Tab-separated table of C-alpha atoms and ligand atoms in Angstrom:
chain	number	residue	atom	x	y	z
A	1106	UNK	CA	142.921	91.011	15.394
A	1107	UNK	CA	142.817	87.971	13.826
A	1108	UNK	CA	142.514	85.713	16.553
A	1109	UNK	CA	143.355	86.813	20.528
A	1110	UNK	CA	147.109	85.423	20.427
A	1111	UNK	CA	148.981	87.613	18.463
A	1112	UNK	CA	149.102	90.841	17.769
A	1113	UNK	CA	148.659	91.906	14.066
A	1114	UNK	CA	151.691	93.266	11.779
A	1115	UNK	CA	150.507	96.859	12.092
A	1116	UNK	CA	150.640	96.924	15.862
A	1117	UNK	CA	153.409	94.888	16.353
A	1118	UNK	CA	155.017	97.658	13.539
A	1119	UNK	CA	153.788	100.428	15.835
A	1120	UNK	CA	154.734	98.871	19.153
A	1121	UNK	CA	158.621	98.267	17.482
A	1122	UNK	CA	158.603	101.841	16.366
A	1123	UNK	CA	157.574	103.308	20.073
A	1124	UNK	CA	160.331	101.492	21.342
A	1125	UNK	CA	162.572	103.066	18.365
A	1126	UNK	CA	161.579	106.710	19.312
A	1127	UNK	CA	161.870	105.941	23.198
A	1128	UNK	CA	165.438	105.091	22.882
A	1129	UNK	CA	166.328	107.486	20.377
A	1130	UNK	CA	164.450	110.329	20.976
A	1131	UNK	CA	162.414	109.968	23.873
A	1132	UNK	CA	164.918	108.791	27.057
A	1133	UNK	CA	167.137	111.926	26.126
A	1134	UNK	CA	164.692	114.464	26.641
A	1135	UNK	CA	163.752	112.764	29.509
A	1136	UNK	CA	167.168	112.124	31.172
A	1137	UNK	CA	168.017	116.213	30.703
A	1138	UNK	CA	165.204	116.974	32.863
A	1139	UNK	CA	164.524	117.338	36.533
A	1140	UNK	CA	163.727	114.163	38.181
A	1141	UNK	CA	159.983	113.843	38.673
A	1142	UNK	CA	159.128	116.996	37.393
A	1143	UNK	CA	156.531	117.695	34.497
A	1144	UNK	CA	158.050	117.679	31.447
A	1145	UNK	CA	156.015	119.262	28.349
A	1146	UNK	CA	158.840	119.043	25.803
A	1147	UNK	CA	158.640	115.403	26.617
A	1148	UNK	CA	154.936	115.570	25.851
A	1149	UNK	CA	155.666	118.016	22.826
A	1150	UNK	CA	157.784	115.339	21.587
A	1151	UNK	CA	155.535	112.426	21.955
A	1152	UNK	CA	152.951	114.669	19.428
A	1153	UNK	CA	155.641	115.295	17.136
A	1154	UNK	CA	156.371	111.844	16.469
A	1155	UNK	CA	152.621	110.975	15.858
A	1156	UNK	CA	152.022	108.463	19.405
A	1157	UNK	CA	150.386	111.006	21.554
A	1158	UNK	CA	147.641	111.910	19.121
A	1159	UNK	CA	146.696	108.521	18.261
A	1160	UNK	CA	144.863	108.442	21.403
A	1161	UNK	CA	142.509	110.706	20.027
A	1162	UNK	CA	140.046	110.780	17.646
A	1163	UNK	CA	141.098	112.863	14.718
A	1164	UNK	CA	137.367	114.767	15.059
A	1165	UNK	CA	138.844	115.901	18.582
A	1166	UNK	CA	142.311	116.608	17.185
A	1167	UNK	CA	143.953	113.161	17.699
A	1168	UNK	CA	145.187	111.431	14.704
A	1169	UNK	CA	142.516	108.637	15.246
A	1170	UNK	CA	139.951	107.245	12.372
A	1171	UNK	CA	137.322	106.223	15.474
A	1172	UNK	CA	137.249	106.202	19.024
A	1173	UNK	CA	140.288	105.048	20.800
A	1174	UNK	CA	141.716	101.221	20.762
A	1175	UNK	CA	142.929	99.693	23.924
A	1176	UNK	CA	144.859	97.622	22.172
A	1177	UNK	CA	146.857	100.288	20.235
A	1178	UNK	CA	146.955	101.953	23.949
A	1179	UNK	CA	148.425	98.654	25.445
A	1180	UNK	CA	150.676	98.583	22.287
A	1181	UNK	CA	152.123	102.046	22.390
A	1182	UNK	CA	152.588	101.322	26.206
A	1183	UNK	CA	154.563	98.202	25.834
A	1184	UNK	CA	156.912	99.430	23.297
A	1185	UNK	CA	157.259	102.918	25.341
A	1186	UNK	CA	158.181	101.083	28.155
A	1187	UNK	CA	160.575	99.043	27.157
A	1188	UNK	CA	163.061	102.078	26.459
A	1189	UNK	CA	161.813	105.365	28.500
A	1190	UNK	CA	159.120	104.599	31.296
A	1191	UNK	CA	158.667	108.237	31.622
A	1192	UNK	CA	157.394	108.957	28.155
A	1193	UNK	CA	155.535	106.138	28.444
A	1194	UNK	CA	153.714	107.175	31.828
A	1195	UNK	CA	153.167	111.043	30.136
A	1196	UNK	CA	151.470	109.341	27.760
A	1197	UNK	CA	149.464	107.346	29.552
A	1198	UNK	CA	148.640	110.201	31.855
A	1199	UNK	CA	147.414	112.517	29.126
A	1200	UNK	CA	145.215	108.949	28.213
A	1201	UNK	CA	143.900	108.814	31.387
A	1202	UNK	CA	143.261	112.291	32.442
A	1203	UNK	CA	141.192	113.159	29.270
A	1204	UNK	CA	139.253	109.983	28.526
A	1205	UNK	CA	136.696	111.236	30.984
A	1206	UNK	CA	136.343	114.156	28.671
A	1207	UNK	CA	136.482	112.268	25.418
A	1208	UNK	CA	133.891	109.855	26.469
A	1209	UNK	CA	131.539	112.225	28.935
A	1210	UNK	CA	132.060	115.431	28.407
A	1211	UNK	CA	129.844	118.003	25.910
A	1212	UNK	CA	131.102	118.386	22.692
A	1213	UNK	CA	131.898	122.515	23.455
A	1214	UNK	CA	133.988	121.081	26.773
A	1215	UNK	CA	135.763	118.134	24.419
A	1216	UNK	CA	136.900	120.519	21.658
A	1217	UNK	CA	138.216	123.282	23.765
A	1218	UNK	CA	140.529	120.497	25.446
A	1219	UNK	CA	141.294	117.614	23.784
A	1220	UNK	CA	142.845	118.688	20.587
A	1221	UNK	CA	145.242	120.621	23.036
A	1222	UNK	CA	146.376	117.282	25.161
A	1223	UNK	CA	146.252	115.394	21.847
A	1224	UNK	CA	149.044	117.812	20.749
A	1225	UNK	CA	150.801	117.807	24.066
A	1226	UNK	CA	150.147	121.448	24.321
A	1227	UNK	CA	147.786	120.979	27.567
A	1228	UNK	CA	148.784	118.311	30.543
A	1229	UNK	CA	145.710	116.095	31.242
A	1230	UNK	CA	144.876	114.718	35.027
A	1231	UNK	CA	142.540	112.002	36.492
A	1232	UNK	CA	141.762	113.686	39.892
A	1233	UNK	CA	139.603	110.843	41.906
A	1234	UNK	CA	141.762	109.669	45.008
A	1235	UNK	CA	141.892	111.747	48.733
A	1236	UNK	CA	143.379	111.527	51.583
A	1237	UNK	CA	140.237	109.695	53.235
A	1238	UNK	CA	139.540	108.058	50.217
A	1239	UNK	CA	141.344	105.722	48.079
A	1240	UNK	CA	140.341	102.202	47.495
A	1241	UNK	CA	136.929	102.976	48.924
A	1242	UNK	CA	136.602	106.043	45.763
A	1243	UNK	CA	132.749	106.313	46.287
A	1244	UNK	CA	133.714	107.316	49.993
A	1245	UNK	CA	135.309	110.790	48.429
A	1246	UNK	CA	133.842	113.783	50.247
A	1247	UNK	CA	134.959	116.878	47.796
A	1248	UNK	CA	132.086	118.981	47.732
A	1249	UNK	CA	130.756	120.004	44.802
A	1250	UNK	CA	127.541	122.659	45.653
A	1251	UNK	CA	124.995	124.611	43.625
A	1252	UNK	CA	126.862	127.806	42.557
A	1253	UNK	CA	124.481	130.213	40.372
A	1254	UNK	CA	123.680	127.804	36.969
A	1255	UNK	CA	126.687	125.719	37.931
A	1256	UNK	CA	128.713	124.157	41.375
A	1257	UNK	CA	131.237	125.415	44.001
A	1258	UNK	CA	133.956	122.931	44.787
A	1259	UNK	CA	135.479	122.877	48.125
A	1260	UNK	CA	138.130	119.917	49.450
A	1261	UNK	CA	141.138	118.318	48.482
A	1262	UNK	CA	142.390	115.658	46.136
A	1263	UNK	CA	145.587	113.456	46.678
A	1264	UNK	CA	148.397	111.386	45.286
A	1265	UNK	CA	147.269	112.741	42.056
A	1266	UNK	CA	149.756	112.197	38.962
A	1267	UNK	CA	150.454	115.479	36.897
A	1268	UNK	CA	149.366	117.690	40.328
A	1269	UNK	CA	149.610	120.172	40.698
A	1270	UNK	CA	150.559	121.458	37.580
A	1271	UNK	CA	148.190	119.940	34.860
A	1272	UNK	CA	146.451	122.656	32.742
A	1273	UNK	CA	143.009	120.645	32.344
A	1274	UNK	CA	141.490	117.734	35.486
A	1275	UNK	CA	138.893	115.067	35.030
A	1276	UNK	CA	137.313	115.805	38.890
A	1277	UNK	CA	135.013	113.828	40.826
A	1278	UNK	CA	133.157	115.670	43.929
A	1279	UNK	CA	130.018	114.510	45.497
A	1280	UNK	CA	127.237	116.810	44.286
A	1281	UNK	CA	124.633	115.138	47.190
A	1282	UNK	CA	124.622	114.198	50.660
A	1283	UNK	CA	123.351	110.770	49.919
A	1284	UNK	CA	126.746	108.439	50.855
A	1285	UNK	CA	128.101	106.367	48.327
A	1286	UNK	CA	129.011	106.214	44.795
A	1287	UNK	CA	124.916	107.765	43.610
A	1288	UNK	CA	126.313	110.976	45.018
A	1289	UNK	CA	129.184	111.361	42.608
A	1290	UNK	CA	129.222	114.167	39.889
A	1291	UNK	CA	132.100	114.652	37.426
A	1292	UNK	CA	133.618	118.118	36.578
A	1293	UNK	CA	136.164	119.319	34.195
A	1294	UNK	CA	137.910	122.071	35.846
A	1295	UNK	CA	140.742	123.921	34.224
A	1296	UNK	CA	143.990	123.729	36.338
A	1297	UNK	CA	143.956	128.002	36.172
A	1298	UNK	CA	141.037	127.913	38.147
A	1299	UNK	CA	140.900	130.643	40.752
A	1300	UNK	CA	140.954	129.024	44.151
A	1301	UNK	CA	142.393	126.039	43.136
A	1302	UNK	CA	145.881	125.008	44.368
A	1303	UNK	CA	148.142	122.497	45.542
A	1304	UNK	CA	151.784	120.945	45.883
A	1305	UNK	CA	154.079	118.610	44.458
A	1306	UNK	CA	155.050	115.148	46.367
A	1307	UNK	CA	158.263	113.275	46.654
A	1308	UNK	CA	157.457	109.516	46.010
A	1309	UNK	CA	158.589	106.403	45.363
A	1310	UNK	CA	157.166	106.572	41.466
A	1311	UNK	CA	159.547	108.746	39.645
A	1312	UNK	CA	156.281	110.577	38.059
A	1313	UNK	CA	154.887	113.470	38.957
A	1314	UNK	CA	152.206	113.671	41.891
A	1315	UNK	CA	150.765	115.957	44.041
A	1316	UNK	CA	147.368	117.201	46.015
A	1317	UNK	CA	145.004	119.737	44.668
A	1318	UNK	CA	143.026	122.150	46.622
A	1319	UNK	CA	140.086	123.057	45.916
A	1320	UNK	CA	139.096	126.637	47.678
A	1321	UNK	CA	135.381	127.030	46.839
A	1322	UNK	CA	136.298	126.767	42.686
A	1323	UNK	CA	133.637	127.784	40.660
A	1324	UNK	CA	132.791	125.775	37.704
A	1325	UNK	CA	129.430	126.110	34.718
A	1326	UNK	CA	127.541	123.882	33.640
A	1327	UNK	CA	129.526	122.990	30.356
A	1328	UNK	CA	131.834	121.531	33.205
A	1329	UNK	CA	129.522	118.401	33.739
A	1330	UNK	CA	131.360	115.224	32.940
A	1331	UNK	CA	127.860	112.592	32.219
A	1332	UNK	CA	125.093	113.516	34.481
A	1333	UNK	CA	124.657	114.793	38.101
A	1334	UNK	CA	125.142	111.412	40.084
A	1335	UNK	CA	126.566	109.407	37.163
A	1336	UNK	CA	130.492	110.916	38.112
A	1337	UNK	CA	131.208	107.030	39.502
A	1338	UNK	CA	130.337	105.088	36.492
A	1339	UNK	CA	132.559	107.610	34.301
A	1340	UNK	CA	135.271	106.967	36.506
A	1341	UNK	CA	135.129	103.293	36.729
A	1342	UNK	CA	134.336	103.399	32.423
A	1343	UNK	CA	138.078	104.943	32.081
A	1344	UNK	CA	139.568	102.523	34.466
A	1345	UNK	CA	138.073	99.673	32.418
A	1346	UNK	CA	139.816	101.064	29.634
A	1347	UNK	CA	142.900	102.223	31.472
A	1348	UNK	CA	143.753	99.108	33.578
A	1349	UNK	CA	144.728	96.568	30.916
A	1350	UNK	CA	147.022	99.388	29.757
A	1351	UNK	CA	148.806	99.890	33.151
A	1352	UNK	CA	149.344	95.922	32.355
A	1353	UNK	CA	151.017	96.603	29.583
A	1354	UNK	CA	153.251	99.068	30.855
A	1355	UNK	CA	153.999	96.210	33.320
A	1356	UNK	CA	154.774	93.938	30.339
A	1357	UNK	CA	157.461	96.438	28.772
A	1358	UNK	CA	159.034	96.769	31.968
A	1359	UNK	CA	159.269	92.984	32.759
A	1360	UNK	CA	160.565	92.842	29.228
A	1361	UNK	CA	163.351	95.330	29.175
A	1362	UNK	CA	163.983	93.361	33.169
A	1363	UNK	CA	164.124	90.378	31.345
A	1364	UNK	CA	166.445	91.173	28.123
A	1365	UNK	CA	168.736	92.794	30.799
A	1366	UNK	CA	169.217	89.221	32.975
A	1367	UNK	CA	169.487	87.104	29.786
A	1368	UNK	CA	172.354	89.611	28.444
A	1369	UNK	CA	173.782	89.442	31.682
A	1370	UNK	CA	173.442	85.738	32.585
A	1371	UNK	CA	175.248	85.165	29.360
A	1372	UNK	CA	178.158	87.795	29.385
A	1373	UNK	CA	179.059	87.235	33.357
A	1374	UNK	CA	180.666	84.620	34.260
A	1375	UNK	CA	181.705	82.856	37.675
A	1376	UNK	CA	183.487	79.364	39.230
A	1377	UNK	CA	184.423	79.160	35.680
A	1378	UNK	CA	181.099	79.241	33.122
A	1379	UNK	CA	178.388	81.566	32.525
A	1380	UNK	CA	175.809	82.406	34.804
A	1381	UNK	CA	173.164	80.601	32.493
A	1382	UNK	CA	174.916	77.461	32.806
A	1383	UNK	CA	173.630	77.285	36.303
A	1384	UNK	CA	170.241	75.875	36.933
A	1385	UNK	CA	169.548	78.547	39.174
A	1386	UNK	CA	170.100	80.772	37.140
A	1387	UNK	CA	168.545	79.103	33.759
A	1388	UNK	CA	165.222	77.925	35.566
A	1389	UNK	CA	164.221	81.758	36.982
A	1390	UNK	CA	165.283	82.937	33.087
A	1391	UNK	CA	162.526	80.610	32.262
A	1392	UNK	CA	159.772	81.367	34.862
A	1393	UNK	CA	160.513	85.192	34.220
A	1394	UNK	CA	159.608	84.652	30.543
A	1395	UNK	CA	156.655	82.531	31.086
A	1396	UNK	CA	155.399	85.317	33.105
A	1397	UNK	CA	155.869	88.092	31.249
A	1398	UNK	CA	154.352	85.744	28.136
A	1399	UNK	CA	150.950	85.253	30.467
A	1400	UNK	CA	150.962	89.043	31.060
A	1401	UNK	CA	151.115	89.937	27.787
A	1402	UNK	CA	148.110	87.091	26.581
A	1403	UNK	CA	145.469	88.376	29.332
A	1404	UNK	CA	146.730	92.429	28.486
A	1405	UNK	CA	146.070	92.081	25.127
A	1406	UNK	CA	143.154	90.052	25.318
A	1407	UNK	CA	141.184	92.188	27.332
A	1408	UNK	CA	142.174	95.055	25.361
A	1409	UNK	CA	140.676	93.222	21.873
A	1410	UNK	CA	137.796	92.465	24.045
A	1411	UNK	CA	137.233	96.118	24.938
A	1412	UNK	CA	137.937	97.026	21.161
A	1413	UNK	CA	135.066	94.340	20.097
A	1414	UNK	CA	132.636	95.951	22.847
A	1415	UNK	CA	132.494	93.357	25.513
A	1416	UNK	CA	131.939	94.530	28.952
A	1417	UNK	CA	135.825	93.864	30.265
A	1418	UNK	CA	135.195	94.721	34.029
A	1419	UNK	CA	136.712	91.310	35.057
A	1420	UNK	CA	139.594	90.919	32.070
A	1421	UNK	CA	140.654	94.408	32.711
A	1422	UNK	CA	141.024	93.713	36.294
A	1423	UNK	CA	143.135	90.362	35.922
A	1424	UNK	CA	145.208	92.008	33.105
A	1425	UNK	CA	146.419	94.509	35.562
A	1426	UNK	CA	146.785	92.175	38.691
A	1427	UNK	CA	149.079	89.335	37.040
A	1428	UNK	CA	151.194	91.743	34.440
A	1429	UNK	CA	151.873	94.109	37.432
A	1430	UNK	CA	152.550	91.223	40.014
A	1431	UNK	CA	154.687	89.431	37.195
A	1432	UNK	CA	156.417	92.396	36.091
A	1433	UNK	CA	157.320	93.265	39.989
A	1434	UNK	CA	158.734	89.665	40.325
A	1435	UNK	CA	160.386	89.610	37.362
A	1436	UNK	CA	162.371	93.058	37.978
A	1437	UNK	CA	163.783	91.687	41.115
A	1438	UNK	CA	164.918	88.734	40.040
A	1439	UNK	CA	166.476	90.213	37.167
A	1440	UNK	CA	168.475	92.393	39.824
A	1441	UNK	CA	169.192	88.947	42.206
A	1442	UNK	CA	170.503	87.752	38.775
A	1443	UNK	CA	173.032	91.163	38.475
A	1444	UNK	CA	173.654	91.424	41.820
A	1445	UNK	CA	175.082	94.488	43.399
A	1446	UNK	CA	175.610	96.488	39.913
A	1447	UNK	CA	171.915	96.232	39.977
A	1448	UNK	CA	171.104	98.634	42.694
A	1449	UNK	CA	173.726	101.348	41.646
A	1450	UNK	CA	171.455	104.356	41.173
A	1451	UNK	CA	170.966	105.123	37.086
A	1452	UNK	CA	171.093	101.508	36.546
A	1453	UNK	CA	168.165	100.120	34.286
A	1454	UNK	CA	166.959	97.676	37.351
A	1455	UNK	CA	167.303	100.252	39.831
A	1456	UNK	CA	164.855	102.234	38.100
A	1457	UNK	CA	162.726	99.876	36.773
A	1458	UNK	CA	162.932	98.442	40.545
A	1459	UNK	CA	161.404	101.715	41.474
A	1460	UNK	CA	159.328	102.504	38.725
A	1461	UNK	CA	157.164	99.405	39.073
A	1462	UNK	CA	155.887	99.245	42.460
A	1463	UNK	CA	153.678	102.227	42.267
A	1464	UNK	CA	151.900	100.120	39.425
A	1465	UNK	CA	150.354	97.728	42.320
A	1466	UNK	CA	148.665	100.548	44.237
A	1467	UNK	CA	147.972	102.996	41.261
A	1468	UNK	CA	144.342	102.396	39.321
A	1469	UNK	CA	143.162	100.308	41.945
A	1470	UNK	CA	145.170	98.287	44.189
A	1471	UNK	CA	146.186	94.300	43.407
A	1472	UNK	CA	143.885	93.481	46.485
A	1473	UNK	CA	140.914	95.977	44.639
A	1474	UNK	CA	141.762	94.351	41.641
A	1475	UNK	CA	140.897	90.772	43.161
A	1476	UNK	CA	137.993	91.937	44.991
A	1477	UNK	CA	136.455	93.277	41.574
A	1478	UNK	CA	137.380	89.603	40.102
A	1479	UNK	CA	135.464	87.677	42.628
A	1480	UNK	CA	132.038	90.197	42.066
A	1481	UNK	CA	132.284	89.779	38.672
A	1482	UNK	CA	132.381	85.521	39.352
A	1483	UNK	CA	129.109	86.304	41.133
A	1484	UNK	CA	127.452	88.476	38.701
B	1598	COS	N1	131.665	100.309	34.702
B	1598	COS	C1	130.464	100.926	34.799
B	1598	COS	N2	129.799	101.050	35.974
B	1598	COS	C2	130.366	100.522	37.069
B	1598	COS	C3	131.606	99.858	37.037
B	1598	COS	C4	132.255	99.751	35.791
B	1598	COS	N3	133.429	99.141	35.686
B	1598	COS	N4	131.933	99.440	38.279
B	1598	COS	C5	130.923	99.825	39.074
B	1598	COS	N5	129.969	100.466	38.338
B	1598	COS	C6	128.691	101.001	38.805
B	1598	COS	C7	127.870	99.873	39.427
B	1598	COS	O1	127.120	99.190	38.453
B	1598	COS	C8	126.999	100.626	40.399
B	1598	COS	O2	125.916	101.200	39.701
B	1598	COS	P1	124.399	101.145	40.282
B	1598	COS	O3	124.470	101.860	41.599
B	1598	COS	O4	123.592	101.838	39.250
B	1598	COS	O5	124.086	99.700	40.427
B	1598	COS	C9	127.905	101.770	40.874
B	1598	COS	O6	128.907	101.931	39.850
B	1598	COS	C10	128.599	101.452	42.178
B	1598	COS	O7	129.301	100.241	42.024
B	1598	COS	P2	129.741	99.350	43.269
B	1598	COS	O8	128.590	99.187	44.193
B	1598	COS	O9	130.411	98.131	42.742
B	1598	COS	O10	130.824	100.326	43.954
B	1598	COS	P3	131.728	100.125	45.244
B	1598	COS	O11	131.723	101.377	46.005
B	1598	COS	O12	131.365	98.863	45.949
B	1598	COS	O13	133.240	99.986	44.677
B	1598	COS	C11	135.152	99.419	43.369
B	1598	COS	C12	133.628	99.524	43.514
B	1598	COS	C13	135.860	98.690	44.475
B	1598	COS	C14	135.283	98.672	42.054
B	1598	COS	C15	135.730	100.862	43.211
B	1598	COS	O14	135.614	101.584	44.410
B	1598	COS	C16	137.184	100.892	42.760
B	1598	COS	O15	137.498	100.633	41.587
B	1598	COS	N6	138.110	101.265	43.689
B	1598	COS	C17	139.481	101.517	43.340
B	1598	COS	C18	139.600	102.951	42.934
B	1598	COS	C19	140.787	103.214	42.098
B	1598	COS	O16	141.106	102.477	41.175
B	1598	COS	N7	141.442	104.315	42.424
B	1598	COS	C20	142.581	104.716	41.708
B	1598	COS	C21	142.337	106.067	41.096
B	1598	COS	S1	143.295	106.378	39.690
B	1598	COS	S2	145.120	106.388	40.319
């Protein structure tokens, strides 16, 4: 990146050509389907047209020279987003379910999965949030126990995307009695598991979600993700990465909000003109595109900042809290500016309208977002 304010030609190439296959090729396969159900010929899809395995390093499969970019993440995102937020959140998903694995996991472990959710062929899970603990993840009381020359998992996981049908789960279990996050362990555990179950839930985010059960699952010792006890830092790592990315899906949703009111606000009209001859009308066109504009600046700037190697706790953190809030303003005042049409189910808003909230809670809340901002002030 040449300098922290624009994007260079090649991504904003790839982000325009996302965009082209969501519309085109994407939002069909998508729209055939069963709402929020798992769809692998979406993720088959996503491989086939070359987004999905630049995630991944081609030495793991992917279609990667290196390690992953953020920014490419944030890009592919963003352009996703704009035309089928489903393909856009299986993408993500596979992202953020094997990162764990790409970064921590033994090179044996890595190469038996990632090539396979780099191709779409295997669905990828982040499994860190329970019933009891959410916010507060170093609370989480899945027991993980000594099991021959590996561990015994016992416990349940909840609210987790691609549950519970994912082939392959980043897991975090507490491998110690000793409270807090020094206890945590990470495990890959492969979704055929014996013992392991679970069921889907009906939510407000159109994705799929659902609890896993763990019932006493054995796992080796190739299944460590980092060290015993270092389960929290790998999970907070990927979040780091993952967080400026949820920002960006924020961004593409805003976006597609915003094009939607400005088409709108200039085709309708009312007492005689078009809507965008009224200042109330004209000024929120201008405030939504100012915010989707600071969204975008502090998304893609962390994201070159985790590319150069900075530590992007804080940056990550306020790239997700604004683009979220912003995108969640900017959605409903596109459908104030629409009015009733707005709300019919199918429409673009109503979807986005649901599609955006979960982005406020999911990754870390907009209040555990602030509360990570303020310790990193104090650092
Ligand atoms: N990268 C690397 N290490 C990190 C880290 C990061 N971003 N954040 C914390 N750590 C390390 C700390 O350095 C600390 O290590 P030491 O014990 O060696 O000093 C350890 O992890 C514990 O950190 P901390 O004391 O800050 O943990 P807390 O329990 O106070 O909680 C927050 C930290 C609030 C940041 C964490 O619980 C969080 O992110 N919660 C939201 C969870 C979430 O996003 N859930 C959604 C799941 S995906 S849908």
């Amino acid at each position: 990146m040449s300098n922290r304010f624009e994007l260079p030609n090649t991504s904003r190439e790839l982000l325009e050509r996302a965009r082209e296959v969501a519309g085109a090729e994407l939002r069909p396969i998508a729209d055939a389907g069963a709402p929020g159900k798992l769809k692998r010929e979406l993720l088959a899809a996503l491989a086939k047209h070359d987004l999905l395995p630049r995630l991944f390093p081609a030495s793991l499969g992917g279609s990667r020279d290196g390690n992953v970019s953020a920014l490419e993440l944030c890009v592919l995102r963003e352009g996703l987003a704009q035309r089928c937020t489903e393909a856009e959140t299986a993408l993500a998903l596979q992202g953020l379910g094997a990162y764990p694995i790409v970064q921590s996991a033994g090179p044996e472990t890595a190469g038996r999965w990632i090539p396979e959710v780099a191709r779409g062929r295997a669905v990828a899970a982040f499994a860190l949030t329970e019933p009891g603990a959410g916010s507060d993840a170093a609370a989480l009381s899945l027991k993980a126990e000594p099991d021959g020359d590996g561990w015994r998992l016992t416990g349940e996981k909840k609210w987790i995307s691609n549950a519970p049908a994912a082939d392959v789960y980043s897991v975090f279990a507490r491998t110690s009695d000793e409270p807090g996050s020094a206890g945590v362990t990470g495990f890959v555990v492969a979704g055929d598991a014996s013992g392991l179950g679970g069921e889907q839930l009906e939510l407000v985010a159109p994705h799929p979600i659902g609890t896993v059960t763990f019932d006493g699952v054995h796992v080796g010792p190739e299944s460590l993700l980092g060290g015993v006890g270092e389960g929290f830092k790998v999970a907070m790592r990927t979040l780091d990465l993952f967080r400026p990315s949820v920002g960006a899906f924020a961004v593409g949703m805003g976006k597609a909000a915003l094009d939607a009111a400005l088409a709108h606000a200039s085709e309708r009209e009312a007492f005689g003109r078009e809507l965008r001859r009224f200042q109330a009308i004209s000024q929120q066109l201008a405030d939504m595109a100012t915010q989707i504009e600071a969204a975008r600046l502090l998304v893609y700037s962390a994201a070159s900042r985790y590319d150069s190697g900075e530590r992007v706790t804080k940056h990550s953190a306020m790239a997700k809290l604004f683009a979220t809030e912003a995108a969640q303003k900017v959605i409903d005042a596109a459908i104030q500016i629409h009015g009733a049409q707005a709300l019919e189910r199918g429409h673009l808003l109503e979807e986005l309208y649901r599609e955006v909230r979960a982005t406020r809670i999911y990754e870390g809340t907009s209040e555990i977002q602030r509360e990570i901002i303020t310790r990193e002030l104090y650092r």
